[in-house]
mmCIF file of N, CA and C in Angstrom:
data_model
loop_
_atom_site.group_PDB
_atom_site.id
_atom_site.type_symbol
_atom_site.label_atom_id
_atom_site.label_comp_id
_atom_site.label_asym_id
_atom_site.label_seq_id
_atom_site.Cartn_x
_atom_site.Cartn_y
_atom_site.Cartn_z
ATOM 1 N N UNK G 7 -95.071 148.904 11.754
ATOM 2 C CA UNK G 7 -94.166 149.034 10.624
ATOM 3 C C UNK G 7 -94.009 147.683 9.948
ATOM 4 N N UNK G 8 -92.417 147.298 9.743
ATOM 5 C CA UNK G 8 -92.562 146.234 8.931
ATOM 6 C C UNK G 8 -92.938 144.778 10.336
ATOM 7 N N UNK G 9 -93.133 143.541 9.537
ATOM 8 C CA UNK G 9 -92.865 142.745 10.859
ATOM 9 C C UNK G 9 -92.666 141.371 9.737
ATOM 10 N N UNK G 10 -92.217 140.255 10.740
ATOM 11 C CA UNK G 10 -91.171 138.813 10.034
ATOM 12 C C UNK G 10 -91.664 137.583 11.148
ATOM 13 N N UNK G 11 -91.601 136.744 10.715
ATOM 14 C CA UNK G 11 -91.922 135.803 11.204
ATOM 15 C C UNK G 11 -91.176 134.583 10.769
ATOM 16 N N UNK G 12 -90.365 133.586 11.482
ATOM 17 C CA UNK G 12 -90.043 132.174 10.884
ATOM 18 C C UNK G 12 -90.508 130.996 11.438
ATOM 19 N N UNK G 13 -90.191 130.040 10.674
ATOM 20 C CA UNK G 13 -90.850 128.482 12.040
ATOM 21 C C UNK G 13 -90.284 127.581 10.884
ATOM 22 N N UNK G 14 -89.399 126.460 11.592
ATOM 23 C CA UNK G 14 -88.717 125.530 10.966
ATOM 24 C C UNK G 14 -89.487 124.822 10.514
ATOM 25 N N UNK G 15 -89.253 123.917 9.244
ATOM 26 C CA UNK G 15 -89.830 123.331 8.664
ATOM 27 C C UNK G 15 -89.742 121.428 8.701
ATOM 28 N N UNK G 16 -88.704 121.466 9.825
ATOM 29 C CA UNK G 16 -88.063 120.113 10.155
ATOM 30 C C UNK G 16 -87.431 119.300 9.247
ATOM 31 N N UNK G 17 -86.983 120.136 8.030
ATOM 32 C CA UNK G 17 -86.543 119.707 7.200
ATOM 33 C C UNK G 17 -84.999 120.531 6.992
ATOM 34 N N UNK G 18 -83.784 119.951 7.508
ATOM 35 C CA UNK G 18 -82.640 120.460 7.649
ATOM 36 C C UNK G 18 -82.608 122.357 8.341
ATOM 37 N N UNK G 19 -82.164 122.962 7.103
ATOM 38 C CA UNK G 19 -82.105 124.587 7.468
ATOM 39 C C UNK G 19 -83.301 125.233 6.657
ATOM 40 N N UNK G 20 -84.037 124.281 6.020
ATOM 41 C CA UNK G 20 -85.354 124.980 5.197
ATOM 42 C C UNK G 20 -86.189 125.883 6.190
ATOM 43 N N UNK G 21 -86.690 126.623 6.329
ATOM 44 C CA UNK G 21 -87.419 127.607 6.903
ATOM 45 C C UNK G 21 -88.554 128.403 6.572
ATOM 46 N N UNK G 22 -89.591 128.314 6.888
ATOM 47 C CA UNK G 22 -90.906 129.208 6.282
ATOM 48 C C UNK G 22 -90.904 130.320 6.788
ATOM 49 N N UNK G 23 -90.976 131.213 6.151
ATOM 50 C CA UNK G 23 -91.267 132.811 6.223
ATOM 51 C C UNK G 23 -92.270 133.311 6.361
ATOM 52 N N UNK G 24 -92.563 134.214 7.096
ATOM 53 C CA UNK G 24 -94.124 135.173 6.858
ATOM 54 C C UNK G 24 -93.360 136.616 7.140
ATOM 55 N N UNK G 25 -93.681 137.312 5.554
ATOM 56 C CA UNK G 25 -93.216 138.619 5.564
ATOM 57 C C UNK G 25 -94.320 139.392 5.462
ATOM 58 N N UNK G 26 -94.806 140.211 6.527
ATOM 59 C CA UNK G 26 -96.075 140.836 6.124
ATOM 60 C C UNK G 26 -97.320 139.680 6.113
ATOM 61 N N UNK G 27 -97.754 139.666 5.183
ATOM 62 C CA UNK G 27 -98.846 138.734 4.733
ATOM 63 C C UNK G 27 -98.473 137.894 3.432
ATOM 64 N N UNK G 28 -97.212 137.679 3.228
ATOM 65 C CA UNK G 28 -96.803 136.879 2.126
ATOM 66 C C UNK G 28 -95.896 135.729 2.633
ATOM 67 N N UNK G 29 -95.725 134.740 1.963
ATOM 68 C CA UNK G 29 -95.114 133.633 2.592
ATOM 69 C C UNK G 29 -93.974 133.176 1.871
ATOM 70 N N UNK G 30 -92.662 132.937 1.872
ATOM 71 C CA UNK G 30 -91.559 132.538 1.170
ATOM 72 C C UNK G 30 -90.391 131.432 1.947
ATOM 73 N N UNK G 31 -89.131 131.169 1.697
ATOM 74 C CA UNK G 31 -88.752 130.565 1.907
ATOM 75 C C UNK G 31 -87.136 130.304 2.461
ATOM 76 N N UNK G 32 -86.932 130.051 3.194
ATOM 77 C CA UNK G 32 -84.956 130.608 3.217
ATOM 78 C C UNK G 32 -84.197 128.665 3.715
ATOM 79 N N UNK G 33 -83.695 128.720 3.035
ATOM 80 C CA UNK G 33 -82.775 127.375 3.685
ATOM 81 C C UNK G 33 -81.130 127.941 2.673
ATOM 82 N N UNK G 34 -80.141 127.237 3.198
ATOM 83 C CA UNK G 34 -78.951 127.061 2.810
ATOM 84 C C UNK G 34 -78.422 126.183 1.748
ATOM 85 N N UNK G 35 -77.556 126.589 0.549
ATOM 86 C CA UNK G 35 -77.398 125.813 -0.091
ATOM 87 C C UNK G 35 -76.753 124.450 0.310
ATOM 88 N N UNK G 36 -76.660 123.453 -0.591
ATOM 89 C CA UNK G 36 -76.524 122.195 -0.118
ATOM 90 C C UNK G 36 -75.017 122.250 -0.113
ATOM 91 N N UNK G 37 -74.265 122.667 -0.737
ATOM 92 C CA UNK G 37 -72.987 123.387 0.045
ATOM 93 C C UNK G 37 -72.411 123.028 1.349
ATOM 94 N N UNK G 38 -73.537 124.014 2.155
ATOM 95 C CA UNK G 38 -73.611 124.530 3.256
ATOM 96 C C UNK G 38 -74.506 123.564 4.243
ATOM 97 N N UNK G 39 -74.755 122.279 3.644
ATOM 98 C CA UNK G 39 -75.774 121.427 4.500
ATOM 99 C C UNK G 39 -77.089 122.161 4.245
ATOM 100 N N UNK G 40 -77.509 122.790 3.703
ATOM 101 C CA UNK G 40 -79.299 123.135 3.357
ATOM 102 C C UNK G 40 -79.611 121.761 1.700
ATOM 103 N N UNK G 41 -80.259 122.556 1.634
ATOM 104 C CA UNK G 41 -81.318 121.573 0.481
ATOM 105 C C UNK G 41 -81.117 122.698 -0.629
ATOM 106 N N UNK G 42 -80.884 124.060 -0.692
ATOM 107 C CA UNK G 42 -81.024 124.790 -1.510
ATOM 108 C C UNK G 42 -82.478 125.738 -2.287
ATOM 109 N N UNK G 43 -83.607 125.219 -1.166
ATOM 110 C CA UNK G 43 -84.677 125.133 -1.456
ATOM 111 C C UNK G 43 -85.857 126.450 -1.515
ATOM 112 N N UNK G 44 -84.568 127.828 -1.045
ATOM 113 C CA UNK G 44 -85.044 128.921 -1.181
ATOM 114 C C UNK G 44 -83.689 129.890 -0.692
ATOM 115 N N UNK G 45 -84.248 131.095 -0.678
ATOM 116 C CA UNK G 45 -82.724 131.923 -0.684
ATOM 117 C C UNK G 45 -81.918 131.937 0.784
ATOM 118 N N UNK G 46 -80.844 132.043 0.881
ATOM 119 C CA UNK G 46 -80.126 131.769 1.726
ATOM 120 C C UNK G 46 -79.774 133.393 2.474
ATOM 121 N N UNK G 47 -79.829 133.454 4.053
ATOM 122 C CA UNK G 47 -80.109 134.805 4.735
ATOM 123 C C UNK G 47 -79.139 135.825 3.863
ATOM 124 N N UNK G 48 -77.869 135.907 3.752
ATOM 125 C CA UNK G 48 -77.682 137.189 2.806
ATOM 126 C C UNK G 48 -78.172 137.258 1.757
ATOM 127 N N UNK G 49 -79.125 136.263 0.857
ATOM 128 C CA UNK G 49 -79.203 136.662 -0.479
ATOM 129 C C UNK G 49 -80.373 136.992 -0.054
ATOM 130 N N UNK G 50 -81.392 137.358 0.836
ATOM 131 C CA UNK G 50 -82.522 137.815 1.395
ATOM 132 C C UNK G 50 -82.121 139.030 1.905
ATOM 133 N N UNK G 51 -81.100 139.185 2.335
ATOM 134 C CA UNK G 51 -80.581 140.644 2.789
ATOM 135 C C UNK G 51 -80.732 141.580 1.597
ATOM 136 N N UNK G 52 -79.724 140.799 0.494
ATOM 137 C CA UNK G 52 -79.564 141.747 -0.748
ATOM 138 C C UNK G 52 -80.781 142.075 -1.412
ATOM 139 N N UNK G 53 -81.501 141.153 -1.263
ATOM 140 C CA UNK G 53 -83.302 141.386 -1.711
ATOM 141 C C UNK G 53 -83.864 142.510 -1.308
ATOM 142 N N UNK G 54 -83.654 142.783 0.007
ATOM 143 C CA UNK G 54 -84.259 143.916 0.281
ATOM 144 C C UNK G 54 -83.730 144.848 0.407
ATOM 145 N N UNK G 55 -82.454 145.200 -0.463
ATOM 146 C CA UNK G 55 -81.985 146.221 -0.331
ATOM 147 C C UNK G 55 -82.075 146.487 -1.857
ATOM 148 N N UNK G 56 -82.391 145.418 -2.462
ATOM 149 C CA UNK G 56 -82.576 145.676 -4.225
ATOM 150 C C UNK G 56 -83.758 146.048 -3.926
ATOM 151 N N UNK G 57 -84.681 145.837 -3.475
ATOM 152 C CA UNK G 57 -86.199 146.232 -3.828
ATOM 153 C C UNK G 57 -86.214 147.685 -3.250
ATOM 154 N N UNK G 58 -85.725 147.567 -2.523
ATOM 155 C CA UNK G 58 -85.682 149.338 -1.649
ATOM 156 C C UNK G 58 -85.008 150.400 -2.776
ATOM 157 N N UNK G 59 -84.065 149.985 -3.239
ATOM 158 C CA UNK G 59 -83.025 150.214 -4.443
ATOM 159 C C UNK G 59 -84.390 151.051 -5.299
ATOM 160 N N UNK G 60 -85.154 150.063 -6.065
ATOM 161 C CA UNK G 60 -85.790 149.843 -6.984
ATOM 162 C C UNK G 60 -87.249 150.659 -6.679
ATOM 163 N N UNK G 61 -87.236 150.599 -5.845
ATOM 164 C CA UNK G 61 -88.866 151.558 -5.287
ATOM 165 C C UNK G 61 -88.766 152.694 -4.991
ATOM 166 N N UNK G 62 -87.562 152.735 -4.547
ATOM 167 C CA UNK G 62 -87.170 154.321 -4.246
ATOM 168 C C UNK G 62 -86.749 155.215 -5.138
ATOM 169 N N UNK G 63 -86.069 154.701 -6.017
ATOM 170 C CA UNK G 63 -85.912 155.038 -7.574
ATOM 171 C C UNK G 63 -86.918 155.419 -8.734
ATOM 172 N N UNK G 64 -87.566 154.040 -8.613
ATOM 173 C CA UNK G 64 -89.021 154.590 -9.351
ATOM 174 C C UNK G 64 -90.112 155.605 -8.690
ATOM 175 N N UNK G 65 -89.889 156.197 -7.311
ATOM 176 C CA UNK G 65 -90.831 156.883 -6.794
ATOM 177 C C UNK G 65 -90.258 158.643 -7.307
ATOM 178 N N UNK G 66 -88.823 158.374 -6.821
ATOM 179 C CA UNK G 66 -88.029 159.565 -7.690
ATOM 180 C C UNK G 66 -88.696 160.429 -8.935
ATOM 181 N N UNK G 67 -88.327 158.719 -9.948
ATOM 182 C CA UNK G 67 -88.086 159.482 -10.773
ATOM 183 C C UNK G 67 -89.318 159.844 -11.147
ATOM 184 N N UNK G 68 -90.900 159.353 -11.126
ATOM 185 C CA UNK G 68 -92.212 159.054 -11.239
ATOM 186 C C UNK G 68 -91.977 160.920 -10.681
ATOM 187 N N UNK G 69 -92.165 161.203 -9.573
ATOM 188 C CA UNK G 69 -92.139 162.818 -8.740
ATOM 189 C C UNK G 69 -91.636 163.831 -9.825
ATOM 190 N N UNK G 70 -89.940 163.301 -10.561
ATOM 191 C CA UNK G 70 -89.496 164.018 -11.426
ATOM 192 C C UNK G 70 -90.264 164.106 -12.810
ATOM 193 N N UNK G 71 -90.823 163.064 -12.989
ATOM 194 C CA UNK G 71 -91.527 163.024 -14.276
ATOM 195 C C UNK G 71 -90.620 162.491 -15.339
ATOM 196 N N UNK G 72 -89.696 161.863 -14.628
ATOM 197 C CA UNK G 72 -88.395 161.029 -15.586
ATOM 198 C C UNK G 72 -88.738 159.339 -15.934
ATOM 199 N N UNK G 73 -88.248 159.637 -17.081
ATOM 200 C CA UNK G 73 -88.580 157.984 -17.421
ATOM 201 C C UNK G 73 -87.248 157.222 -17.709
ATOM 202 N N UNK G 74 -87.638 156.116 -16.364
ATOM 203 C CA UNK G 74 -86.495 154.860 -15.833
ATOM 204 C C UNK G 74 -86.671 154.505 -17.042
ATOM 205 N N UNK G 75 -87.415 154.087 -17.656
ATOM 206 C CA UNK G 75 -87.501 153.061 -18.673
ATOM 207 C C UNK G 75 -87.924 151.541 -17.897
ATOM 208 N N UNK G 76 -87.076 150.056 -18.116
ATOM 209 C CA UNK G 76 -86.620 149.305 -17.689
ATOM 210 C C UNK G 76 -85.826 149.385 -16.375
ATOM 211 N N UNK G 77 -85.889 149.139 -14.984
ATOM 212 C CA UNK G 77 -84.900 149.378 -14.283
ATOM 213 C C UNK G 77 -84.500 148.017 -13.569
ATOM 214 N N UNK G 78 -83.447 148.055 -13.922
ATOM 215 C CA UNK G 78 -82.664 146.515 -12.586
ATOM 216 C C UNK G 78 -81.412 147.028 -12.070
ATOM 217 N N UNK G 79 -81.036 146.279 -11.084
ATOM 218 C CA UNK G 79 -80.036 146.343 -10.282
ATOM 219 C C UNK G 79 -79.190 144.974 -9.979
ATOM 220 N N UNK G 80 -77.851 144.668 -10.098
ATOM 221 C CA UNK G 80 -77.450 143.938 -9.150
ATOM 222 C C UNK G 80 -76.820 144.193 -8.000
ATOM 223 N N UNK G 81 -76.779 142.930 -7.520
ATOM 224 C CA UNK G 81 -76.078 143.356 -5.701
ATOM 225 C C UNK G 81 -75.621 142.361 -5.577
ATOM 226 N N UNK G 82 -73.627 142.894 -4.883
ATOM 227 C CA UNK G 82 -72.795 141.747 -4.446
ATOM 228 C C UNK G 82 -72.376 142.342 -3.134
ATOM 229 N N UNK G 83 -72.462 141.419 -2.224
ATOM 230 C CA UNK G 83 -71.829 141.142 -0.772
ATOM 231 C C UNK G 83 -70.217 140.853 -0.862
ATOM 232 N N UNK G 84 -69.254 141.070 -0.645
ATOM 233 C CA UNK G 84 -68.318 140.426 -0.533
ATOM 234 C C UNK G 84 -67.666 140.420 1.165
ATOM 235 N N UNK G 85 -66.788 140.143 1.562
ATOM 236 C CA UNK G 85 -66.634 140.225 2.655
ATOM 237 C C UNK G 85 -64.711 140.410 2.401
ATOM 238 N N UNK G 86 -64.232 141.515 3.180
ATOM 239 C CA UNK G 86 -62.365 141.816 2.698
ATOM 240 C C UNK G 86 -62.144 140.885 3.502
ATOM 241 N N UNK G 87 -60.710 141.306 3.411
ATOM 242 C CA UNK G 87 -59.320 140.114 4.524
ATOM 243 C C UNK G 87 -59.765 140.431 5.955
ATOM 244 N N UNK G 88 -60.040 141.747 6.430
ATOM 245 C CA UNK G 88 -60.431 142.022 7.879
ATOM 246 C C UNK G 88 -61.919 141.488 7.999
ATOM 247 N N UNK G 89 -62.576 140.982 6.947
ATOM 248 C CA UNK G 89 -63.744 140.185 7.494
ATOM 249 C C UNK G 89 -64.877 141.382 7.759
ATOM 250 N N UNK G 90 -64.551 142.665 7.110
ATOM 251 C CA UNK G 90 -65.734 143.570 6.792
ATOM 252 C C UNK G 90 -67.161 143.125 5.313
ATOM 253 N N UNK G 91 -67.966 143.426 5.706
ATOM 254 C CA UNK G 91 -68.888 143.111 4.840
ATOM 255 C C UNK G 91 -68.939 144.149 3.955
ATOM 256 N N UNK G 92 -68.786 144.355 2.504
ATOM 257 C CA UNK G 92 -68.847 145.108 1.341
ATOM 258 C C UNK G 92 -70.108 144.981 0.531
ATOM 259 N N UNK G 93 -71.315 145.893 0.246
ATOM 260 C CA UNK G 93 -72.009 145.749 -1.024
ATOM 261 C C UNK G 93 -72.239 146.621 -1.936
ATOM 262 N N UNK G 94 -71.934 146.287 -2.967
ATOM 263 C CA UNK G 94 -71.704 146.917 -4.479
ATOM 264 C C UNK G 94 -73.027 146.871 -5.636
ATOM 265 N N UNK G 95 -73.367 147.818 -5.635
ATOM 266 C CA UNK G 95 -74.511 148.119 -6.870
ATOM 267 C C UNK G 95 -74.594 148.441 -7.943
ATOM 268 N N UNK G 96 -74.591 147.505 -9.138
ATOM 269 C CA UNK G 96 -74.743 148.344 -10.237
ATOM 270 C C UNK G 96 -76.089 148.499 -10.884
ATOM 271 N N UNK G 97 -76.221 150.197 -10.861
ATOM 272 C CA UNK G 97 -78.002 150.134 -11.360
ATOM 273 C C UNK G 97 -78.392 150.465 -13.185
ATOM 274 N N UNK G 98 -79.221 149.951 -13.794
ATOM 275 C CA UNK G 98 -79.006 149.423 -15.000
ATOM 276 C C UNK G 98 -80.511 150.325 -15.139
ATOM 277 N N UNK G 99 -80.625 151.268 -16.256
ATOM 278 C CA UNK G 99 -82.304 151.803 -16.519
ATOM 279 C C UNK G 99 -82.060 152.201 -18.362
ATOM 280 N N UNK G 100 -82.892 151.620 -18.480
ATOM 281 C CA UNK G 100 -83.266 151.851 -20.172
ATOM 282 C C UNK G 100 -83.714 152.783 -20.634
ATOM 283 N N UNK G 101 -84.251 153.882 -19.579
ATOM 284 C CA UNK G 101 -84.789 155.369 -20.024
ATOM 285 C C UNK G 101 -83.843 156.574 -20.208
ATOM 286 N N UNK G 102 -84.535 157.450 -20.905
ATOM 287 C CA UNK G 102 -83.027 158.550 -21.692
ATOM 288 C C UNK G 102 -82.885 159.457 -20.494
ATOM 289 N N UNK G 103 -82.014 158.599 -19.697
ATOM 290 C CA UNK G 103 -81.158 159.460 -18.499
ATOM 291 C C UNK G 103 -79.843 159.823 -19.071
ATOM 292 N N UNK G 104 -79.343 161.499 -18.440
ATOM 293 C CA UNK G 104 -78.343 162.171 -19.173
ATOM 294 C C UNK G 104 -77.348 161.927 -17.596
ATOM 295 N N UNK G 105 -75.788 162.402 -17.819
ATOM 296 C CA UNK G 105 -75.028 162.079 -17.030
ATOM 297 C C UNK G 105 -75.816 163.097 -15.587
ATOM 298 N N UNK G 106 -76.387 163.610 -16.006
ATOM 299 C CA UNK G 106 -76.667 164.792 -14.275
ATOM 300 C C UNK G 106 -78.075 164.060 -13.757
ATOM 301 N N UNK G 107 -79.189 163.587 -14.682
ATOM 302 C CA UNK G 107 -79.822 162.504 -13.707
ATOM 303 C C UNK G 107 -79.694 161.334 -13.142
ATOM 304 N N UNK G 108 -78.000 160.898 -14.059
ATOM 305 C CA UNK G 108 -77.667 159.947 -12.695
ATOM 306 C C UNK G 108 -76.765 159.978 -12.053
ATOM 307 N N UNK G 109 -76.099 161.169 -12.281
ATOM 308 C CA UNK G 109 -75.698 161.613 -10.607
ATOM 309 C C UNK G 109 -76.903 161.579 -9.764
ATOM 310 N N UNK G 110 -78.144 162.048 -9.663
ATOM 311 C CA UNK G 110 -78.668 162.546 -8.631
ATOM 312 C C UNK G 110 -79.834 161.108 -8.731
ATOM 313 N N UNK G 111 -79.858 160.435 -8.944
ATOM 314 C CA UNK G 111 -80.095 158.627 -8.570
ATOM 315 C C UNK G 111 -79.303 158.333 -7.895
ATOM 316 N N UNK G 112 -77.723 158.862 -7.865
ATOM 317 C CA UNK G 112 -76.706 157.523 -7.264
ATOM 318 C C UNK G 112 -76.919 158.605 -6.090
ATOM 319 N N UNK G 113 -77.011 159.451 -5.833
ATOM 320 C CA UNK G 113 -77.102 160.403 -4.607
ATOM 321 C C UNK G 113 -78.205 159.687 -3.931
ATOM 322 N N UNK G 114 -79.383 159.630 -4.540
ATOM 323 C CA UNK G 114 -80.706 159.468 -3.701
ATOM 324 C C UNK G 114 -80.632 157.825 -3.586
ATOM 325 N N UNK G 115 -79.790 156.942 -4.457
ATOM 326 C CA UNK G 115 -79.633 155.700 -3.891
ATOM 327 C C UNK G 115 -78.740 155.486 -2.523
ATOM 328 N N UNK G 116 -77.816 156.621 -2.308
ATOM 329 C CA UNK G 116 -77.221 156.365 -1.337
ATOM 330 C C UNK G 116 -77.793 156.223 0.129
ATOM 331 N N UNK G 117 -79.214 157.044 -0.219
ATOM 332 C CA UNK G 117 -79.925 157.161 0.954
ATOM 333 C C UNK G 117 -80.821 156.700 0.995
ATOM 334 N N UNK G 118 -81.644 155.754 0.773
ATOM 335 C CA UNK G 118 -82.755 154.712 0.682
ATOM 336 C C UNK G 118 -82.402 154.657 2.093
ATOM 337 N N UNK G 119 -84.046 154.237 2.347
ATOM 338 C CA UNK G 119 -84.303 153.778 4.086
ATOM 339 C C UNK G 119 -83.872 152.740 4.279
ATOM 340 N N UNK G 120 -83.339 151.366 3.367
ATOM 341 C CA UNK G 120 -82.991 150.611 3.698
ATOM 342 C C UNK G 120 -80.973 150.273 3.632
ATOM 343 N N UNK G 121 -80.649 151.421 2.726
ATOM 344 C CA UNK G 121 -79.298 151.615 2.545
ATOM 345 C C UNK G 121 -79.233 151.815 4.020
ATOM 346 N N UNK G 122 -79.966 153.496 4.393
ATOM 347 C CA UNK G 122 -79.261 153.798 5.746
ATOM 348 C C UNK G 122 -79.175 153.128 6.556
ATOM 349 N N UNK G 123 -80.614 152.046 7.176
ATOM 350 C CA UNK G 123 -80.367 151.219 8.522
ATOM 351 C C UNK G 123 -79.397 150.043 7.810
ATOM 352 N N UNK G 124 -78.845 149.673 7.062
ATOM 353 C CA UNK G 124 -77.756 149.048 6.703
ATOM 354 C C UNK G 124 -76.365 149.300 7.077
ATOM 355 N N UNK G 125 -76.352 150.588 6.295
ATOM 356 C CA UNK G 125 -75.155 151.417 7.172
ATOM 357 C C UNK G 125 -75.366 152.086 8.034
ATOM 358 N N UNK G 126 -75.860 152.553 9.099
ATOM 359 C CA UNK G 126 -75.526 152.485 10.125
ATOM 360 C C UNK G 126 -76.073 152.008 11.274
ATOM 361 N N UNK G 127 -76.712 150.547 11.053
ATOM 362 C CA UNK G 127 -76.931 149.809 11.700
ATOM 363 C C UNK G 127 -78.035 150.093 12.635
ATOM 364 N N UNK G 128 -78.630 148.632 13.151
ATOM 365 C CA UNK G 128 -80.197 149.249 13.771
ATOM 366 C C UNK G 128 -80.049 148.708 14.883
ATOM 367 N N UNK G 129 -80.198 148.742 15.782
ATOM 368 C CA UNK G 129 -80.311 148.583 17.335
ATOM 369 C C UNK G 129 -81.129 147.395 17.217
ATOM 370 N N UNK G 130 -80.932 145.812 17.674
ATOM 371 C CA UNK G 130 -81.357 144.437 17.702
ATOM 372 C C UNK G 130 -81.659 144.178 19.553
ATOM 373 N N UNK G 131 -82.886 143.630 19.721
ATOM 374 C CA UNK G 131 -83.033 143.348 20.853
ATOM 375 C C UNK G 131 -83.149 141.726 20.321
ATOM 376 N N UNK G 132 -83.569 141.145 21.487
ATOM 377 C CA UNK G 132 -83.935 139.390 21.566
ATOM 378 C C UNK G 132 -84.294 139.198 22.908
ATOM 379 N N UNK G 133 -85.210 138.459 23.025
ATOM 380 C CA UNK G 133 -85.828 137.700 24.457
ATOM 381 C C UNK G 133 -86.650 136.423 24.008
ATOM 382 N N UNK G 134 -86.497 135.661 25.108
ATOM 383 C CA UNK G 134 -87.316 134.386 25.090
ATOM 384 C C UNK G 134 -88.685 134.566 24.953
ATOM 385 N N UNK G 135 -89.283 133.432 24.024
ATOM 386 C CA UNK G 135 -90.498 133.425 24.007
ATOM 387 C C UNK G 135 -90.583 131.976 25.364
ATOM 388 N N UNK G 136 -91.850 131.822 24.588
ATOM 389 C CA UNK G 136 -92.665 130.543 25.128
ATOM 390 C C UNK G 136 -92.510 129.700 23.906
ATOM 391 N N UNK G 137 -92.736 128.373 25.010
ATOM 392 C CA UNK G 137 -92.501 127.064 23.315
ATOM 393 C C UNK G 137 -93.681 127.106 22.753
ATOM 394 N N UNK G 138 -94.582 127.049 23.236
ATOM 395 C CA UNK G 138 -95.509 127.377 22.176
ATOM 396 C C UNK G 138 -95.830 127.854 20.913
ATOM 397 N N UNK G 139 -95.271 128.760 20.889
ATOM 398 C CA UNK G 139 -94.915 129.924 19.582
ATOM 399 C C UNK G 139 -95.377 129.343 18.713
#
């Protein structure tokens, strides 16, 4: 399925990525003691829940024979007073969608494969490697 890879870059919290077969970048803003030098782990979270957003949508509507037009999304994290994590979507499409095809977007956004293991969470293991790695 999917698979991830990191390895420090010895340069503060900068970090090299291997997603798949593509290579990117995550460190912390300088804020936060990073360098700022690529996206920081929740704004990599929200990434892939926008792209999931966004693929799953266009596969929709492509099946329906509906035209998105233009489609974007934003995505905010917030976190309440009890220290729960909140994210909020607003999805934005330039094609002549009527109020009943987007009801049934915000339905089928609710359930993206990556919404669900979001909400309701995925079972995390961890074990030691070797230093080598």
């Amino acid at each position: 399925m999917a698979h991830a890879g990191i390895k420090s870059t010895g340069a503060n919290y900068l970090h090299d990525i291997e997603a798949g077969h593509f290579a990117l970048q995550a460190d912390e803003p300088a804020t936060l003691g990073g360098q700022g030098k690529g996206p920081a782990p929740f704004d990599l979270y929200l990434a892939s829940l926008a792209a999931c957003t966004a693929i799953t949508l266009r596969m929709y509507a492509e099946r329906k024979g509906w035209d998105l037009g233009e489609f974007s999304a934003e995505l905010k994290l917030t976190r309440d007073d009890d220290g729960s994590l909140h994210v909020h979507r607003v999805l934005h499409a330039t094609g002549p969608l009527d109020d009943a095809r987007w009801q049934r977007l915000l339905e089928i956004v609710a359930n993206t494969p990556v919404t669900k293991a979001m909400r309701e969470g995925v079972d995390i293991t961890s074990e030691r490697g070797n230093a080598n790695a």
